[in-house]
Coordinates of C-alpha atoms in Angstrom, one line a residue:
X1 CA 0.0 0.0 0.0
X2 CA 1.2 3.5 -0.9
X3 CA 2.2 5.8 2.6
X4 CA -0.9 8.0 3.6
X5 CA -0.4 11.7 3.1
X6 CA 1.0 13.5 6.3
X7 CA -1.7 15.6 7.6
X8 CA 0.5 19.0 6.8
X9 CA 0.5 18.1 2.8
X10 CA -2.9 16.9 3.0
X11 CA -4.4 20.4 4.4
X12 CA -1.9 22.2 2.4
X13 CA -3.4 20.8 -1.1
X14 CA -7.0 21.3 0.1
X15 CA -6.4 24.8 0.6
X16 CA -4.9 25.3 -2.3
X17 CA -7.8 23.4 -4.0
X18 CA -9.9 25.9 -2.0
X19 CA -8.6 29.4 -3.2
X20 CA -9.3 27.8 -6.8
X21 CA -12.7 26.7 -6.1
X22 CA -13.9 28.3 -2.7
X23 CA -17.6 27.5 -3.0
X24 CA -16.9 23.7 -3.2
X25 CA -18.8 22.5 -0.1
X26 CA -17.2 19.1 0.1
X27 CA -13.5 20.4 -0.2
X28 CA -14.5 22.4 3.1
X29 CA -16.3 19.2 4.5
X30 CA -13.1 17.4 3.8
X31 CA -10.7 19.8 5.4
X32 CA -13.2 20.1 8.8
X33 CA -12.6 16.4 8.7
X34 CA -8.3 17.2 9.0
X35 CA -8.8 19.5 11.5
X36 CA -10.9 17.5 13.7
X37 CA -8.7 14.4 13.1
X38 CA -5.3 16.9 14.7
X39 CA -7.6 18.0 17.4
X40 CA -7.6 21.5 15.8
X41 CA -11.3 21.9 16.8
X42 CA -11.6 25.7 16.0
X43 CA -10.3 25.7 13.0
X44 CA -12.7 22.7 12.3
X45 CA -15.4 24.9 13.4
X46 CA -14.7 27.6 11.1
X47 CA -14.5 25.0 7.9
X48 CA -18.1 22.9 8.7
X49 CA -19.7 26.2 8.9
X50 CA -18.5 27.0 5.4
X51 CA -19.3 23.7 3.9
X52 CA -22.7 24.2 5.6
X53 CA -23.4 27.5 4.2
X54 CA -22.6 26.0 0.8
X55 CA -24.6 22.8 1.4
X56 CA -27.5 22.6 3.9
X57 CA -28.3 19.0 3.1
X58 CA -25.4 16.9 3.6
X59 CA -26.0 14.3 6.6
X60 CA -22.2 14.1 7.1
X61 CA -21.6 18.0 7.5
X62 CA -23.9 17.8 10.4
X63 CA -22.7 14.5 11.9
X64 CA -19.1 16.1 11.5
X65 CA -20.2 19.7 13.2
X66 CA -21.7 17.3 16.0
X67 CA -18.8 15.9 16.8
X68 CA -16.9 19.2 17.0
X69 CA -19.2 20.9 19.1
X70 CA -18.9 17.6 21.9
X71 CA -15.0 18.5 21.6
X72 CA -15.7 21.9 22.6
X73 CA -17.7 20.9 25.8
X74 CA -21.4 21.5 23.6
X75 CA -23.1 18.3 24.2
X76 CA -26.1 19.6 24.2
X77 CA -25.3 21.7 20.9
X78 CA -23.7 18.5 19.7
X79 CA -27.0 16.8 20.0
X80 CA -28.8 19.0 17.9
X81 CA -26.3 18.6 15.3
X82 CA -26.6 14.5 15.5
X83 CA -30.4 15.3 15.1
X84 CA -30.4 17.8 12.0
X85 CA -28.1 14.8 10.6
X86 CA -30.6 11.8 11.5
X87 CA -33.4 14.2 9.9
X88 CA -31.5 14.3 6.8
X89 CA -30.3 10.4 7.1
X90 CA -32.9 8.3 9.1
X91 CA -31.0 4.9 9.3
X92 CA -27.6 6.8 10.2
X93 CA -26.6 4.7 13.2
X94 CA -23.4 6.4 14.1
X95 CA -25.1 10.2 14.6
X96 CA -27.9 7.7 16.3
X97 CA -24.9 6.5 18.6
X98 CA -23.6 9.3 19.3
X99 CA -26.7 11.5 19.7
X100 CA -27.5 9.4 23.1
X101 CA -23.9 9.3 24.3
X102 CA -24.7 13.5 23.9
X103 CA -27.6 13.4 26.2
X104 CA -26.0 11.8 28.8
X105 CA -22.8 14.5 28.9
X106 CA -22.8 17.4 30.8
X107 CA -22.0 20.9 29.2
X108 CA -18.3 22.2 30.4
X109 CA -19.0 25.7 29.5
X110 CA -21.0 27.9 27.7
X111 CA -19.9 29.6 24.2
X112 CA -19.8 33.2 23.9
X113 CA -22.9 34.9 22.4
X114 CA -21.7 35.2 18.9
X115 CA -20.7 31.6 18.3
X116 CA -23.3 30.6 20.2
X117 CA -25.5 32.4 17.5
X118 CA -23.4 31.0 14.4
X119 CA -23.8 27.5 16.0
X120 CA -27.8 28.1 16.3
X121 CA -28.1 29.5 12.4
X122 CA -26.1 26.2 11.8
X123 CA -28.2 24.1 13.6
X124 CA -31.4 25.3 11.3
X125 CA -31.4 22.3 9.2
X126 CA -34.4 23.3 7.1
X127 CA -35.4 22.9 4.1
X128 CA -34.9 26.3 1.8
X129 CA -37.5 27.9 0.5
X130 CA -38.6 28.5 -2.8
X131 CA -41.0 31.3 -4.7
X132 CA -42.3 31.2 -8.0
X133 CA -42.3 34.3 -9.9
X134 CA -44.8 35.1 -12.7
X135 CA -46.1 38.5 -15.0
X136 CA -49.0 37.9 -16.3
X137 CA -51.6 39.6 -18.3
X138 CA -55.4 38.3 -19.2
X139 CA -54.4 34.7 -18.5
X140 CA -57.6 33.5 -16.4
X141 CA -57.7 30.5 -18.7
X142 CA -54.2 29.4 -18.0
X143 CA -53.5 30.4 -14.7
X144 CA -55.3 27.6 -12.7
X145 CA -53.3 25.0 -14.3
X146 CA -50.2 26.7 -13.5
X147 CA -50.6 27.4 -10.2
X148 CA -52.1 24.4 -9.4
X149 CA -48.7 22.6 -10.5
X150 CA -46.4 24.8 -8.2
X151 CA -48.3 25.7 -5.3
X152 CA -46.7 22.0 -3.2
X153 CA -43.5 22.8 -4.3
X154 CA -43.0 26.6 -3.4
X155 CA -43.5 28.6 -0.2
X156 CA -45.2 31.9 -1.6
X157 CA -46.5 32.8 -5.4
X158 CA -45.0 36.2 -6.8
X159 CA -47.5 37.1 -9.3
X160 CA -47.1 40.5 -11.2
X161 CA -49.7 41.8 -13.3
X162 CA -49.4 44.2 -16.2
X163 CA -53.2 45.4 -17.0
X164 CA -55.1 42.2 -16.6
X165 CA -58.9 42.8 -17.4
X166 CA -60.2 39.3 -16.8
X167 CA -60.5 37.3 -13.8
X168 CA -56.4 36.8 -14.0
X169 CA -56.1 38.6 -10.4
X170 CA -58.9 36.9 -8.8
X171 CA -57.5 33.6 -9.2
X172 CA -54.0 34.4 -8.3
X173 CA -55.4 35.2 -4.8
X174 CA -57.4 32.3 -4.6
X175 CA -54.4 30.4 -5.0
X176 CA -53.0 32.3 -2.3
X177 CA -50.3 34.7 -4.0
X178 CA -49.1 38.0 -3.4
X179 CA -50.4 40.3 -6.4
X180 CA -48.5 43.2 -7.3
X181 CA -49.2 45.6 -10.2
X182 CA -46.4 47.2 -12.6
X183 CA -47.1 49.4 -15.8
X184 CA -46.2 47.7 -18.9
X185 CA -43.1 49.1 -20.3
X186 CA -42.2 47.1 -23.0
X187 CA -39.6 45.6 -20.8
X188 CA -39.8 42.3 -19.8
X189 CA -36.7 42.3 -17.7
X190 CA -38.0 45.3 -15.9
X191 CA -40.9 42.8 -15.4
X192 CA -39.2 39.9 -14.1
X193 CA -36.8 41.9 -11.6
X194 CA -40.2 43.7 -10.3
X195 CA -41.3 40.4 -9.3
X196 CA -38.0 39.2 -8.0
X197 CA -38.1 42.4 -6.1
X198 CA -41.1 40.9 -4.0
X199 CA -39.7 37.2 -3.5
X200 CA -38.2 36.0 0.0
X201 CA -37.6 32.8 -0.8
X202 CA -33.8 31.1 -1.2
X203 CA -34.6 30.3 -4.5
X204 CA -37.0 31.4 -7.7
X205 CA -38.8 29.6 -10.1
X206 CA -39.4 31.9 -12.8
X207 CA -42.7 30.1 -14.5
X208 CA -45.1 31.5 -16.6
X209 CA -48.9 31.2 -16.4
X210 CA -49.2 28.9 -19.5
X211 CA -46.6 26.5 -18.7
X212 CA -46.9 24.2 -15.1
X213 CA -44.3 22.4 -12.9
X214 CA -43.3 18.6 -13.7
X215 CA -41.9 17.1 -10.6
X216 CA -40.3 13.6 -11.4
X217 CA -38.5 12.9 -8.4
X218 CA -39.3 15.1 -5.2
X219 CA -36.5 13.9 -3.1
X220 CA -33.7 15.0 -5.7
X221 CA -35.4 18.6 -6.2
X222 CA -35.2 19.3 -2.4
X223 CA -31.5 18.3 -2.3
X224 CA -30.5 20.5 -5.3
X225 CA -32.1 23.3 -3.4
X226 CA -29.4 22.5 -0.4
X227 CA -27.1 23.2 -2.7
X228 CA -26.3 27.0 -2.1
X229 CA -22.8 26.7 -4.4
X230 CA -25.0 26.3 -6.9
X231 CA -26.0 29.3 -8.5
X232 CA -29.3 28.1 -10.4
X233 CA -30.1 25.3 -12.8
X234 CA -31.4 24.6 -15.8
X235 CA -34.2 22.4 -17.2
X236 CA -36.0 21.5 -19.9
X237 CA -39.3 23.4 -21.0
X238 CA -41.3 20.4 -23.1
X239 CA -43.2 22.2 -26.2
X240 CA -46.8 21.0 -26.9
X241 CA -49.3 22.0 -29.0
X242 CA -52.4 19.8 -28.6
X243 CA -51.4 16.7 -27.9
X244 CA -48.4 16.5 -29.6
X245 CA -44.7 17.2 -28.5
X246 CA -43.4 20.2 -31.0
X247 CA -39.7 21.1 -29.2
X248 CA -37.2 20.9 -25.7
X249 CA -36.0 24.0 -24.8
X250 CA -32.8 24.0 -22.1
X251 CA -34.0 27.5 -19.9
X252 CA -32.5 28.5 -16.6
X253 CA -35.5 29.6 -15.0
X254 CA -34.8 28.1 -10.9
X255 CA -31.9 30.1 -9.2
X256 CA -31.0 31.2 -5.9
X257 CA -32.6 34.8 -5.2
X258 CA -29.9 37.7 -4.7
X259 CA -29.8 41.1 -5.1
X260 CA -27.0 41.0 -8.1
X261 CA -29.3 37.9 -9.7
X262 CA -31.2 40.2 -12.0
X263 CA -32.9 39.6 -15.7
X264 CA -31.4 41.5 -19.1
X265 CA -32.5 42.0 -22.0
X266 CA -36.2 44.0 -22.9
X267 CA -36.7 40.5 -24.9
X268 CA -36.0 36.7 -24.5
X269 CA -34.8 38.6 -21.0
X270 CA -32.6 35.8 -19.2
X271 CA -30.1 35.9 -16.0
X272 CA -26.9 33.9 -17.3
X273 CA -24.9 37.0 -18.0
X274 CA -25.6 38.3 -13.9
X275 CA -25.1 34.9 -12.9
X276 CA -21.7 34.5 -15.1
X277 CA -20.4 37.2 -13.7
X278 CA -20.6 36.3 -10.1
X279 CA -19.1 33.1 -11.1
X280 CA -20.9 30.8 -9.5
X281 CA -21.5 27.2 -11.1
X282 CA -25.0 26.7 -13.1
X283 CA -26.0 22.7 -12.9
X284 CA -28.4 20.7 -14.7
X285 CA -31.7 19.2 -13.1
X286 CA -33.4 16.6 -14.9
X287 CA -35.7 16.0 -12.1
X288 CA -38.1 18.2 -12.8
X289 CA -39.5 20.1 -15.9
X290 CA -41.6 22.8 -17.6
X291 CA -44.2 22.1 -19.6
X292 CA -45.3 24.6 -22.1
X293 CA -48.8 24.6 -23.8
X294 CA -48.4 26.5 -26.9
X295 CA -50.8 27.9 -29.3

């Protein structure tokens, strides 16, 4: 067998692999892992929490942060950390392990307010959030469709309107979204970054009242959208008219929401050049899908 790296090369090639790609949540994860192994448990700190901010769904950055926080006297912290893992992982019988070795340690001290604060955002081990964005004008007959195919997948429904005269705004509120008004411009950028304007969620679906949401595999679209180094992704957007398949379209229309994340162009408007220029990755999710109902 080939010797194993020392420790001192190891860390210094991750970090060098780090400045290159700094938003890769498993390089962090990895060097977390040296740390703790040499007992450097602050430094090991510092590292999970990045890998966490980049990736709030991995089971192992949680067990990992768990295990840190019992080496610096936080069993009860620790616990939590074994639970947000187990939540993530049912049938992980290590954090199980160690979880009830946790509840029967005493604390040895308390952390000081601000890390006590980083270690409770840590610790939030939810699921993000997602809104779906929409302009829409005299689209009463489409709209139910639309919104019927996002409303279990998103946590509010942006919808701006541009002069509807129909009962467009009447169903959008029976569907429960927040309606906002904007004067047609002849801009559909302007459009689009009105409505991203009004969305709170960690992510946007940009959809649009005659297409609907196709959810193939709901457990891989909640873990892409742990994924914070990911920038956004893009999908296909199936063609129909009647019955019949006419075209796939590649779109980027789910990204994370952020202030410099912002539409161009008055038309075919898109968010690749913004998102390009903050440099963040763009994947590919064949989980789910747009369908588009054309004329």
């Amino acid at each position: 067998m080939p010797p194993e790296t020392p420790a001192g090369d190891r860390e210094a090639t991750l970090l060098a692999h780090l400045e290159a790609q700094p938003r890769e949540a498993n390089g962090h994860l990895e060097l977390a892992f040296l740390y703790y192994q040499t007992a450097r448990f602050e430094a090991a700190f510092e590292a999970i929490a990045r890998s966490l901010a980049l990736n709030s769904g991995a089971a192992a950055a949680y067990q990992l942060l768990g295990l840190i926080l019992g080496a610096l006297g936080q069993p009860a912290y620790a616990a939590r950390a074994f639970e947000a893992s187990l939540a993530l992982e049912p049938d992980n019988e290590t954090a199980r392990h160690c979880l009830q070795a946790c509840r029967q340690q005493p604390a040895t001290g308390a952390l000081p307010a601000d890390r006590s604060a980083r270690v409770e955002r840590l610790l939030e081990a939810r699921t993000p959030t997602l809104s779906a964005c929409l302009i829409v004008k005299d689209e009463a007959e489409n709209l139910p469709r639309c919104l019927e195919s996002v409303r279990d997948w998103v946590s509010e429904i942006v919808v701006v309107d541009t002069g509807s005269t129909d009962g467009t705004v009447a169903i959008a509120e029976s569907f429960g979204a927040r309606v906002h008004h904007f004067d047609w411009c002849d801009d559909f950028s302007a459009a689009r970054n009105f409505s991203l304007a009004h969305a709170t969620g960690d992510w946007v679906l940009v959809i649009d009242a005659d297409e609907t949401l196709v959810v193939d595999d709901p457990a891989a679209f909640r873990w892409a959208l742990h994924q914070r180094a990911c920038a956004g992704y893009i999908t296909v957007r199936h063609d129909w008219r009647s019955s019949e398949e006419t075209d796939k379209v590649l779109v980027l229309r789910l990204f994370q929401r952020h202030a410099r994340i912002r539409f161009a162009g008055h038309l075919h408007e898109n968010v690749g050049t913004a998102i390009a220029e903050l440099g963040w990755p763009i994947g590919q999710l064949e989980t789910i899908a747009l369908r588009h109902a054309g004329a």
